CSV table of C-alpha atoms in Angstrom, one decimal:
chain,number,residue,atom,x,y,z
A,1,PHE,CA,4.2,84.7,0.4
A,2,THR,CA,7.4,82.7,1.2
A,3,ALA,CA,10.7,81.8,-0.2
A,4,GLU,CA,10.7,78.5,1.7
A,5,TYR,CA,10.4,76.3,-1.4
A,6,TYR,CA,13.2,78.1,-3.2
A,7,ALA,CA,15.5,77.7,-0.2
A,8,ALA,CA,14.5,74.0,0.1
A,9,VAL,CA,15.2,73.4,-3.6
A,10,TRP,CA,18.6,75.2,-3.5
A,11,SER,CA,19.7,73.4,-0.4
A,12,GLY,CA,18.3,69.9,-1.2
A,13,TYR,CA,18.6,69.7,-5.0
A,14,ALA,CA,21.8,71.5,-5.8
A,15,GLY,CA,23.2,68.2,-7.1
A,16,ASN,CA,20.2,67.8,-9.4
A,17,LEU,CA,20.8,71.3,-10.7
A,18,TRP,CA,24.4,70.5,-11.4
A,19,ASN,CA,23.4,67.2,-13.1
A,20,SER,CA,21.0,69.1,-15.4
A,21,VAL,CA,23.7,71.7,-16.4
A,22,PHE,CA,26.4,69.0,-16.8
A,23,THR,CA,24.1,66.8,-19.0
A,24,GLY,CA,22.8,69.8,-21.0
A,25,ALA,CA,26.3,71.1,-21.8
A,26,LEU,CA,27.7,67.7,-22.9
A,27,THR,CA,24.5,66.8,-24.8
A,28,ALA,CA,24.7,70.2,-26.6
A,29,LEU,CA,28.3,69.6,-27.6
A,30,VAL,CA,27.9,66.0,-28.7
A,31,CYS,CA,24.6,66.7,-30.5
A,32,THR,CA,25.9,69.7,-32.3
A,33,PHE,CA,29.0,67.9,-33.4
A,34,PHE,CA,27.0,65.1,-35.0
A,35,SER,CA,24.4,67.5,-36.4
A,36,VAL,CA,27.1,69.5,-38.2
A,37,CYS,CA,28.6,66.3,-39.6
A,38,ALA,CA,25.3,64.9,-40.7
A,39,ALA,CA,24.3,68.3,-42.3
A,40,LEU,CA,27.6,68.4,-44.3
A,41,PHE,CA,27.1,64.7,-45.3
A,42,LEU,CA,23.5,65.3,-46.5
A,43,SER,CA,24.4,68.5,-48.3
A,44,THR,CA,27.2,66.9,-50.3
A,45,ARG,CA,25.4,63.7,-51.2
A,46,ARG,CA,22.7,62.8,-53.7
A,47,GLY,CA,20.8,59.7,-54.8
A,48,TRP,CA,19.6,56.8,-52.7
A,49,VAL,CA,22.2,57.4,-49.9
A,50,ARG,CA,20.9,60.9,-49.2
A,51,ALA,CA,17.3,59.6,-49.4
A,52,ALA,CA,17.9,56.8,-47.0
A,53,CYS,CA,19.7,59.1,-44.5
A,54,MET,CA,16.9,61.7,-44.7
A,55,ALA,CA,14.3,58.9,-44.1
A,56,LEU,CA,16.2,57.9,-40.9
A,57,LEU,CA,16.2,61.5,-39.7
A,58,LEU,CA,12.5,62.0,-40.3
A,59,ILE,CA,11.6,58.7,-38.6
A,60,THR,CA,13.6,59.8,-35.6
A,61,MET,CA,11.8,63.2,-35.6
A,62,VAL,CA,8.3,61.8,-35.6
A,63,SER,CA,8.8,58.7,-33.4
A,64,PRO,CA,7.4,58.8,-29.9
A,65,PRO,CA,9.7,59.8,-27.0
A,66,PHE,CA,11.1,57.1,-24.8
A,67,VAL,CA,11.4,54.7,-27.7
A,68,SER,CA,15.2,55.4,-28.1
A,69,SER,CA,15.7,54.6,-24.4
A,70,LEU,CA,13.9,51.3,-24.8
A,71,ALA,CA,16.1,50.3,-27.8
A,72,TYR,CA,19.2,51.5,-25.8
A,73,ILE,CA,18.4,49.1,-23.0
A,74,GLN,CA,17.7,46.2,-25.4
A,75,LEU,CA,21.0,46.7,-27.3
A,76,TYR,CA,23.4,47.9,-24.7
A,77,GLY,CA,22.0,46.8,-21.3
A,78,ARG,CA,23.3,44.1,-19.0
A,79,ARG,CA,21.8,41.5,-21.2
A,80,GLY,CA,21.9,43.6,-24.4
A,81,TRP,CA,22.1,42.1,-27.8
A,82,ILE,CA,25.4,43.9,-28.6
A,83,THR,CA,27.1,44.2,-25.2
A,84,HIS,CA,26.2,40.8,-23.7
A,85,ARG,CA,25.4,38.5,-26.6
A,86,LEU,CA,27.8,39.8,-29.2
A,87,LEU,CA,30.7,41.1,-27.0
A,88,GLY,CA,30.2,39.1,-23.9
A,89,LEU,CA,30.1,42.2,-21.6
A,90,SER,CA,27.8,43.1,-18.8
A,91,LEU,CA,27.7,46.9,-18.6
A,92,ASN,CA,25.5,49.1,-16.5
A,93,PRO,CA,23.5,51.2,-18.9
A,94,TYR,CA,21.7,53.3,-16.2
A,95,ASN,CA,23.9,56.3,-15.8
A,96,CYS,CA,24.5,59.9,-17.0
A,97,TRP,CA,26.4,58.7,-20.1
A,98,GLY,CA,23.4,56.8,-21.3
A,99,VAL,CA,21.2,59.9,-20.8
A,100,ILE,CA,23.7,62.1,-22.7
A,101,TRP,CA,24.0,59.7,-25.6
A,102,MET,CA,20.3,59.1,-26.0
A,103,GLN,CA,19.4,62.8,-25.7
A,104,SER,CA,22.1,63.6,-28.3
A,105,VAL,CA,20.8,61.1,-30.8
A,106,SER,CA,17.2,62.3,-30.3
A,107,PHE,CA,18.1,66.0,-30.8
A,108,VAL,CA,20.3,65.5,-33.9
A,109,PRO,CA,17.6,65.2,-36.6
A,110,LEU,CA,16.0,68.7,-36.1
A,111,ASN,CA,19.4,70.4,-35.8
A,112,ALA,CA,20.8,68.5,-38.8
A,113,LEU,CA,17.8,69.5,-41.0
A,114,PHE,CA,18.1,73.1,-39.8
A,115,LEU,CA,21.8,73.3,-40.6
A,116,SER,CA,21.2,71.5,-44.0
A,117,GLY,CA,18.7,74.3,-44.8
A,118,LEU,CA,21.4,76.9,-44.1
A,119,LEU,CA,24.0,75.0,-46.2
A,120,SER,CA,21.6,74.7,-49.1
A,121,ARG,CA,21.3,78.5,-49.2
A,122,LEU,CA,25.0,79.3,-49.1
A,123,ASP,CA,26.1,81.6,-51.9
A,124,GLY,CA,27.6,79.2,-54.5
A,125,ASP,CA,29.5,82.1,-56.1
A,126,SER,CA,31.7,82.4,-52.9
A,127,LEU,CA,32.7,78.7,-53.2
A,128,ARG,CA,33.4,79.0,-56.9
A,129,ALA,CA,35.4,82.2,-56.4
A,130,ALA,CA,37.5,80.5,-53.7
A,131,ARG,CA,38.2,77.6,-56.0
A,132,ASP,CA,39.2,79.9,-58.9
A,133,LEU,CA,41.7,81.6,-56.5
A,134,GLY,CA,43.4,78.2,-55.8
A,135,ALA,CA,41.7,77.1,-52.6
A,136,GLY,CA,41.4,73.4,-52.1
A,137,PRO,CA,38.3,71.6,-50.7
A,138,ALA,CA,39.8,71.5,-47.2
A,139,ALA,CA,40.5,75.2,-47.2
A,140,ILE,CA,37.0,76.0,-48.6
A,141,LEU,CA,35.4,73.9,-45.8
A,142,ARG,CA,37.6,75.5,-43.1
A,143,ASP,CA,37.6,79.1,-44.2
A,144,ILE,CA,34.2,79.6,-45.9
A,145,VAL,CA,31.6,76.9,-45.1
A,146,LEU,CA,32.1,76.5,-41.4
A,147,PRO,CA,32.5,80.3,-40.6
A,148,LEU,CA,29.3,81.0,-42.5
A,149,LEU,CA,27.6,78.2,-40.6
A,150,ARG,CA,28.7,79.5,-37.2
A,151,PRO,CA,25.4,81.3,-36.3
A,152,GLY,CA,23.5,78.1,-37.0
A,153,ILE,CA,25.9,76.1,-35.0
A,154,LEU,CA,25.5,78.4,-32.0
A,155,VAL,CA,21.7,78.1,-32.4
A,156,SER,CA,22.0,74.3,-32.4
A,157,LEU,CA,24.1,74.4,-29.2
A,158,LEU,CA,21.6,76.6,-27.5
A,159,LEU,CA,18.5,74.7,-28.5
A,160,SER,CA,20.1,71.3,-27.6
A,161,PHE,CA,21.0,72.6,-24.1
A,162,VAL,CA,17.5,73.9,-23.4
A,163,ARG,CA,15.9,70.7,-24.7
A,164,SER,CA,18.2,68.6,-22.6
A,165,VAL,CA,17.6,70.4,-19.2
A,166,ALA,CA,13.9,70.2,-19.9
A,167,ASP,CA,13.8,66.4,-20.7
A,168,PHE,CA,12.4,64.3,-17.9
A,169,GLY,CA,11.6,61.0,-19.7
A,170,THR,CA,15.2,59.9,-20.6
A,171,PRO,CA,16.7,60.4,-17.1
A,172,ILE,CA,13.7,58.6,-15.5
A,173,ILE,CA,14.0,55.5,-17.7
A,174,ILE,CA,17.8,55.1,-18.1
A,175,GLY,CA,19.2,57.5,-15.6
A,176,GLY,CA,19.2,55.0,-12.7
A,177,ARG,CA,20.5,56.8,-9.6
A,178,PHE,CA,21.5,59.8,-11.8
A,179,SER,CA,18.6,62.3,-11.4
A,180,THR,CA,18.1,65.8,-13.0
A,181,ILE,CA,15.9,68.6,-11.9
A,182,ALA,CA,13.4,67.8,-14.7
A,183,SER,CA,13.0,64.3,-13.5
A,184,GLU,CA,12.6,65.5,-9.9
A,185,ILE,CA,9.8,67.9,-11.1
A,186,TYR,CA,8.0,64.9,-12.5
A,187,LEU,CA,8.3,63.0,-9.2
A,188,GLN,CA,7.3,66.0,-7.1
A,189,LEU,CA,4.0,66.4,-9.0
A,190,VAL,CA,3.2,62.8,-9.8
A,191,GLY,CA,4.6,61.2,-6.7
A,192,TYR,CA,4.0,63.8,-4.0
A,193,SER,CA,1.5,66.2,-5.6
A,194,ASN,CA,3.7,69.1,-4.3
A,195,LEU,CA,2.8,71.8,-6.9
A,196,GLU,CA,4.5,74.6,-5.1
A,197,LYS,CA,7.8,72.8,-4.8
A,198,ALA,CA,7.6,71.7,-8.4
A,199,ALA,CA,6.9,75.3,-9.5
A,200,ALA,CA,10.0,76.5,-7.5
A,201,MET,CA,12.1,73.9,-9.3
A,202,ASN,CA,10.8,75.0,-12.6
A,203,MET,CA,12.0,78.6,-11.9
A,204,PHE,CA,15.5,77.3,-11.8
A,205,LEU,CA,15.0,76.0,-15.3
A,206,LEU,CA,13.1,79.0,-16.4
A,207,LEU,CA,15.7,81.7,-15.7
A,208,PRO,CA,18.5,80.2,-17.8
A,209,SER,CA,16.0,79.4,-20.5
A,210,VAL,CA,14.8,83.0,-20.7
A,211,ALA,CA,18.4,84.2,-20.9
A,212,ALA,CA,19.0,81.6,-23.6
A,213,PHE,CA,15.9,82.8,-25.4
A,214,PHE,CA,17.2,86.3,-26.0
A,215,LEU,CA,20.6,85.0,-27.1
A,216,TYR,CA,18.7,82.6,-29.5
A,217,ARG,CA,16.8,85.5,-31.1
A,218,ARG,CA,20.0,87.4,-31.7
A,219,LEU,CA,21.6,84.3,-33.3
A,220,MET,CA,18.6,83.5,-35.4
A,221,LYS,CA,18.7,87.1,-36.8
A,222,ARG,CA,22.3,86.4,-37.9
A,223,SER,CA,21.4,83.0,-39.4
A,224,ASP,CA,18.4,84.7,-41.2
A,225,GLN,CA,20.8,87.2,-42.7
A,226,LEU,CA,23.0,84.4,-43.9
A,227,VAL,CA,20.0,82.8,-45.6
A,228,LYS,CA,19.0,86.1,-47.3
A,229,ALA,CA,22.5,86.7,-48.5
A,230,GLY,CA,22.5,83.5,-50.5
A,231,GLN,CA,20.9,82.8,-53.8
A,232,GLY,CA,17.9,81.2,-52.2
A,233,GLY,CA,18.1,78.2,-54.5
A,234,GLN,CA,18.2,74.6,-53.1
A,235,GLU,CA,21.5,73.6,-54.8
A,236,ARG,CA,23.8,70.9,-53.5
A,237,ILE,CA,27.1,72.1,-52.2
A,238,SER,CA,29.7,71.3,-54.9
A,239,LEU,CA,32.2,69.9,-52.3
A,240,ARG,CA,33.5,66.4,-51.8
A,241,LEU,CA,34.0,65.6,-48.1
A,242,GLY,CA,36.4,62.9,-49.0
A,243,ARG,CA,38.9,65.5,-50.3
A,244,CYS,CA,38.6,67.8,-47.4
A,245,GLY,CA,41.3,66.2,-45.3
A,246,LEU,CA,40.9,65.2,-41.7
A,247,ALA,CA,37.8,67.4,-41.2
A,248,GLY,CA,36.0,65.7,-44.1
A,249,ALA,CA,37.0,62.2,-43.0
A,250,VAL,CA,35.7,63.0,-39.4
A,251,ALA,CA,32.4,64.3,-40.8
A,252,ILE,CA,31.9,61.2,-43.0
A,253,GLY,CA,32.9,58.8,-40.2
A,254,ALA,CA,30.6,60.5,-37.6
A,255,SER,CA,27.7,60.6,-40.0
A,256,LEU,CA,28.0,56.9,-40.9
A,257,LEU,CA,28.2,56.0,-37.2
A,258,LEU,CA,25.1,58.1,-36.4
A,259,PHE,CA,23.0,56.7,-39.2
A,260,ALA,CA,24.1,53.1,-38.5
A,261,MET,CA,23.2,53.4,-34.8
A,262,THR,CA,19.9,55.0,-35.7
A,263,ALA,CA,19.1,52.2,-38.1
A,264,LEU,CA,20.1,49.6,-35.6
A,265,GLN,CA,17.9,51.2,-32.9
A,266,TYR,CA,14.7,51.2,-35.0
A,267,GLY,CA,15.5,47.8,-36.5
A,268,CYS,CA,15.7,46.6,-32.9
A,269,ILE,CA,12.4,48.2,-32.0
A,270,PHE,CA,10.6,46.6,-35.0
A,271,LEU,CA,12.1,43.2,-34.4
A,272,SER,CA,11.3,43.2,-30.7
A,273,GLY,CA,7.6,43.4,-31.5
A,274,PHE,CA,7.8,39.9,-33.0
A,275,LEU,CA,10.0,38.3,-30.3
A,276,LYS,CA,9.3,36.4,-27.1
A,277,ASN,CA,11.9,36.0,-24.4
A,278,THR,CA,11.8,32.8,-22.4
A,279,ASN,CA,14.7,32.3,-19.9
A,280,GLY,CA,17.0,34.3,-22.2
A,281,VAL,CA,16.0,32.4,-25.3
A,282,TYR,CA,14.3,34.4,-28.1
A,283,ALA,CA,11.7,33.0,-30.4
A,284,LEU,CA,9.6,34.5,-33.1
A,285,THR,CA,5.9,35.1,-32.2
A,286,ALA,CA,2.8,37.0,-33.4
A,287,ARG,CA,1.4,37.1,-29.9
A,288,ASN,CA,2.4,40.7,-29.3
A,289,LEU,CA,0.7,41.7,-32.5
A,290,GLU,CA,-2.5,39.9,-31.4
A,291,LYS,CA,-2.4,41.7,-28.1
A,292,LEU,CA,-2.0,45.0,-29.9
A,293,LEU,CA,-5.1,44.3,-32.0
A,294,ARG,CA,-7.1,43.6,-28.9
A,295,PHE,CA,-5.7,46.7,-27.1
A,296,ASN,CA,-8.1,49.4,-26.2
A,297,GLY,CA,-7.7,52.0,-28.9
A,298,SER,CA,-9.5,54.9,-27.2
A,299,ALA,CA,-6.2,56.5,-26.2
A,300,LEU,CA,-4.9,56.3,-29.7
A,301,ALA,CA,-8.1,57.6,-31.2
A,302,ARG,CA,-8.1,60.5,-28.7
A,303,SER,CA,-4.5,61.4,-29.6
A,304,VAL,CA,-5.3,61.4,-33.3
A,305,GLU,CA,-8.4,63.6,-32.6
A,306,TYR,CA,-6.4,66.1,-30.6
A,307,ALA,CA,-3.6,66.2,-33.1
A,308,LEU,CA,-6.0,66.9,-36.0
A,309,VAL,CA,-7.6,69.8,-34.2
A,310,VAL,CA,-4.2,71.2,-33.2
A,311,SER,CA,-2.9,70.7,-36.8
A,312,LEU,CA,-5.8,72.6,-38.5
A,313,ALA,CA,-6.3,75.3,-35.9
A,314,GLY,CA,-2.6,75.9,-35.2
A,315,THR,CA,-1.6,76.0,-38.9
A,316,LEU,CA,-4.4,78.5,-39.8
A,317,PHE,CA,-3.4,80.7,-36.8
A,318,ALA,CA,0.3,80.5,-37.7
A,319,MET,CA,-0.5,81.6,-41.3
A,320,LEU,CA,-2.6,84.6,-40.2
A,321,PHE,CA,-0.1,85.6,-37.5
A,322,SER,CA,2.8,85.5,-40.0
A,323,TYR,CA,0.9,87.5,-42.5
A,324,TYR,CA,-0.1,90.3,-40.1
A,325,MET,CA,3.4,90.4,-38.6
A,326,GLU,CA,5.3,90.4,-41.9
A,327,ARG,CA,3.0,92.3,-44.3
A,328,ARG,CA,0.9,94.5,-42.1
A,329,SER,CA,2.2,97.3,-39.9
A,330,VAL,CA,0.9,96.0,-36.6
A,331,PRO,CA,1.9,98.1,-33.5
A,332,GLY,CA,4.1,96.2,-31.1
A,333,ARG,CA,5.2,93.7,-33.7
A,334,GLY,CA,8.4,93.0,-31.8
A,335,ILE,CA,6.6,92.2,-28.5
A,336,PHE,CA,4.1,89.8,-30.3
A,337,ASP,CA,7.0,88.1,-32.1
A,338,CYS,CA,8.8,87.7,-28.8
A,339,LEU,CA,5.8,86.2,-27.0
A,340,VAL,CA,5.0,83.8,-29.8
A,341,THR,CA,8.6,82.5,-29.9
A,342,LEU,CA,9.1,82.2,-26.1
A,343,PRO,CA,7.2,78.9,-25.7
A,344,TYR,CA,9.7,77.1,-27.8
A,345,MET,CA,12.5,77.9,-25.3
A,346,LEU,CA,10.5,77.2,-22.1
A,347,PRO,CA,10.9,73.8,-20.5
A,348,GLY,CA,7.8,71.7,-21.2
A,349,THR,CA,7.1,71.0,-17.5
A,350,CYS,CA,7.2,74.8,-16.8
A,351,PHE,CA,4.8,75.4,-19.7
A,352,GLY,CA,2.4,72.8,-18.3
A,353,ILE,CA,2.5,74.0,-14.7
A,354,GLY,CA,1.9,77.5,-15.9
A,355,TYR,CA,-1.3,76.3,-17.6
A,356,ILE,CA,-2.4,74.6,-14.4
A,357,LEU,CA,-1.9,77.7,-12.3
A,358,ALA,CA,-3.4,80.1,-14.9
A,359,PHE,CA,-6.6,78.1,-15.8
A,360,ASN,CA,-7.6,76.5,-12.6
A,361,ALA,CA,-10.3,78.9,-11.5
A,362,ALA,CA,-13.1,80.9,-12.9
A,363,PRO,CA,-13.7,82.6,-15.3
A,364,LEU,CA,-11.2,80.4,-17.3
A,365,LYS,CA,-11.4,77.1,-15.5
A,366,LEU,CA,-10.1,74.7,-18.1
A,367,THR,CA,-8.2,72.1,-16.1
A,368,GLY,CA,-9.6,68.6,-16.6
A,369,THR,CA,-10.9,69.4,-20.1
A,370,ALA,CA,-9.6,68.6,-23.6
A,371,LEU,CA,-9.4,72.4,-24.4
A,372,ILE,CA,-6.4,73.0,-22.0
A,373,VAL,CA,-4.5,70.1,-23.6
A,374,ILE,CA,-5.2,71.3,-27.1
A,375,ALA,CA,-4.4,74.9,-26.3
A,376,ASN,CA,-1.1,73.9,-24.7
A,377,MET,CA,-0.1,71.8,-27.8
A,378,LEU,CA,-1.1,74.6,-30.1
A,379,PHE,CA,0.9,77.4,-28.5
A,380,LYS,CA,3.9,75.2,-27.7
A,381,GLN,CA,4.3,74.3,-31.4
A,382,LEU,CA,3.3,77.8,-32.7
A,383,PRO,CA,6.9,79.2,-32.9
A,384,THR,CA,8.1,76.6,-35.4
A,385,ALA,CA,4.9,76.9,-37.5
A,386,THR,CA,5.1,80.7,-37.7
A,387,LYS,CA,8.8,80.4,-38.8
A,388,ILE,CA,7.8,78.0,-41.6
A,389,CYS,CA,5.0,80.4,-42.8
A,390,SER,CA,7.2,83.5,-42.5
A,391,ALA,CA,9.8,81.8,-44.7
A,392,THR,CA,7.2,80.9,-47.3
A,393,LEU,CA,5.7,84.3,-47.2
A,394,THR,CA,8.9,85.9,-48.3
A,395,GLN,CA,8.6,84.1,-51.6
A,396,ILE,CA,5.3,85.8,-52.4
A,397,PRO,CA,6.1,89.1,-54.1
A,398,ILE,CA,4.6,92.1,-52.3
A,399,ALA,CA,4.0,93.6,-55.8
A,400,GLN,CA,1.5,90.8,-56.4
A,401,GLU,CA,-0.5,91.8,-53.3
A,402,ARG,CA,-0.4,95.4,-54.3
A,403,ALA,CA,-1.5,94.6,-57.8
A,404,ALA,CA,-4.6,92.8,-56.5
A,405,ARG,CA,-5.5,95.8,-54.4
A,406,ASP,CA,-5.0,98.2,-57.4
A,407,LEU,CA,-7.5,96.0,-59.3
A,408,GLY,CA,-10.1,96.5,-56.7
A,409,GLY,CA,-9.6,93.6,-54.3
A,410,GLY,CA,-10.3,94.2,-50.7
A,411,GLN,CA,-8.2,93.1,-47.8
A,412,LEU,CA,-10.2,89.9,-47.3
A,413,ALA,CA,-10.1,89.1,-51.1
A,414,VAL,CA,-6.3,89.6,-51.2
A,415,LEU,CA,-5.9,87.3,-48.2
A,416,ARG,CA,-8.3,84.7,-49.7
A,417,ASP,CA,-7.1,84.8,-53.3
A,418,VAL,CA,-3.4,85.7,-53.1
A,419,ILE,CA,-1.9,85.1,-49.7
A,420,LEU,CA,-3.5,81.8,-48.6
A,421,PRO,CA,-3.0,80.0,-52.0
A,422,GLY,CA,0.6,81.2,-51.9
A,423,LEU,CA,1.0,79.7,-48.4
A,424,LEU,CA,-0.2,76.3,-49.4
A,425,PRO,CA,3.2,74.6,-49.2
A,426,ALA,CA,3.6,76.1,-45.7
A,427,PHE,CA,0.2,74.8,-44.8
A,428,LEU,CA,1.1,71.3,-45.7
A,429,SER,CA,4.5,71.5,-43.9
A,430,CYS,CA,2.9,73.0,-40.8
A,431,PHE,CA,0.1,70.5,-40.7
A,432,VAL,CA,2.4,67.6,-40.8
A,433,TYR,CA,4.7,69.1,-38.2
A,434,ASN,CA,1.9,70.0,-35.9
A,435,PHE,CA,0.3,66.5,-36.2
A,436,SER,CA,3.5,64.6,-35.6
A,437,SER,CA,4.5,66.8,-32.7
A,438,SER,CA,1.0,66.6,-31.1
A,439,MET,CA,1.1,62.8,-31.3
A,440,THR,CA,4.5,62.6,-29.5
A,441,THR,CA,4.6,65.6,-27.1
A,442,ALA,CA,4.8,64.6,-23.5
A,443,GLY,CA,6.5,67.1,-21.1
A,444,ALA,CA,4.2,70.1,-21.7
A,445,ILE,CA,0.9,68.2,-21.3
A,446,LEU,CA,2.1,65.6,-18.8
A,447,PHE,CA,0.2,67.3,-15.9
A,448,LEU,CA,-2.8,68.5,-17.9
A,449,VAL,CA,-4.2,65.2,-19.2
A,450,ASN,CA,-7.2,63.9,-17.4
A,451,PRO,CA,-6.3,60.5,-15.9
A,452,GLY,CA,-9.6,59.0,-17.2
A,453,LYS,CA,-8.7,60.3,-20.8
A,454,LYS,CA,-5.1,59.2,-21.4
A,455,LEU,CA,-3.2,59.8,-24.6
A,456,ALA,CA,-1.3,57.1,-26.4
A,457,VAL,CA,2.1,58.7,-25.6
A,458,PHE,CA,1.6,58.2,-21.9
A,459,GLN,CA,0.4,54.6,-22.3
A,460,LEU,CA,3.7,54.1,-24.1
A,461,PHE,CA,5.6,55.7,-21.2
A,462,ASP,CA,3.8,53.5,-18.7
A,463,ALA,CA,4.7,50.4,-20.8
A,464,VAL,CA,8.4,51.4,-21.1
A,465,SER,CA,8.6,52.2,-17.4
């Protein structure tokens, strides 16, 4: 037993710790600002504009990591299409500001969809009553909508901070000399094989994350109360941002900037696949597509196989867990709920190292097998899946379950014929979420994947690097 590694980390990597906190705080602020603006924009729009913006958010959510950083270099690098070719500038993209911006853009979709869900459940009677009492659109936005949204905004800030300090890929690719504690953890394990030092570094990420976890649970209870207080219907907010004064104009401008840059990034990624660069001159080519078709597809097939197993098993587990937590009086319900939510707040590298240390010896020696990767994916994504199932379960009347029991149905029959059919929408949502997350997850399973059995996401990381 020794505190040598903790002392070494504190003395030698204090700058990296500060970089992580600095990046996380600014990323949380920038990301939450754009998330609120995007949520207001989506909730007050309809038609093809809303559909196009939602499609951009969903593409960003399910796209593999590191892709945004690649587009960032292509567009805004020293020879970037916009900075150099369009504006004639030669800017250094490898710094903390690039990391902050790329993390912010990557984290916006999930936060924006979460806030949009809260906005869609606001009590419409409150808005109509304020309008009847003479309040204008700007006053309604300032005095009703934003205060009611405050718990969700705080949750967005918290989640963005935790995700930022745990991100290792973005600082490695576009951080340059700017290094965070998460990127150093990656180097200590991959470059130096120093598990003890990496574990000590993870503790510096774990402690604030655990503190943030309990604050997150408290804030989520407040946001859940907000949702339950509403009508529960998915109605569009009858508010025109254009008439909300400066706040509405800022929300519209920030949303359009965000969606335009997102479309530009993914357009750049798609176009780059059909370009060949020769001495700074681009030409259209199909050679990249030919190479892709000849590429060894074993890693992609393995990724799909793991994702399907995690999607099916994780979704069924989440449905059963939610049912027993919500409808059955299970002793220690609060403890189980806390344990199942905690993995979402833990840094991915910390979660992965924990699996190495826990399952590296008999009787549960799982390292080097597919099972440890699948288990890590399943439990890392379980918190979101259980939230989806719990929300859907509240729409199944408990009287329907009791009526089935009064008619002679046993517990298994009620579960099979009443609960599971009612949870079909949640099953589809969880299945899609688990599949897309399993295909793109990197940090948590980075140190668990067998080198001889790589996954597609790490082949992408190697290519980008």
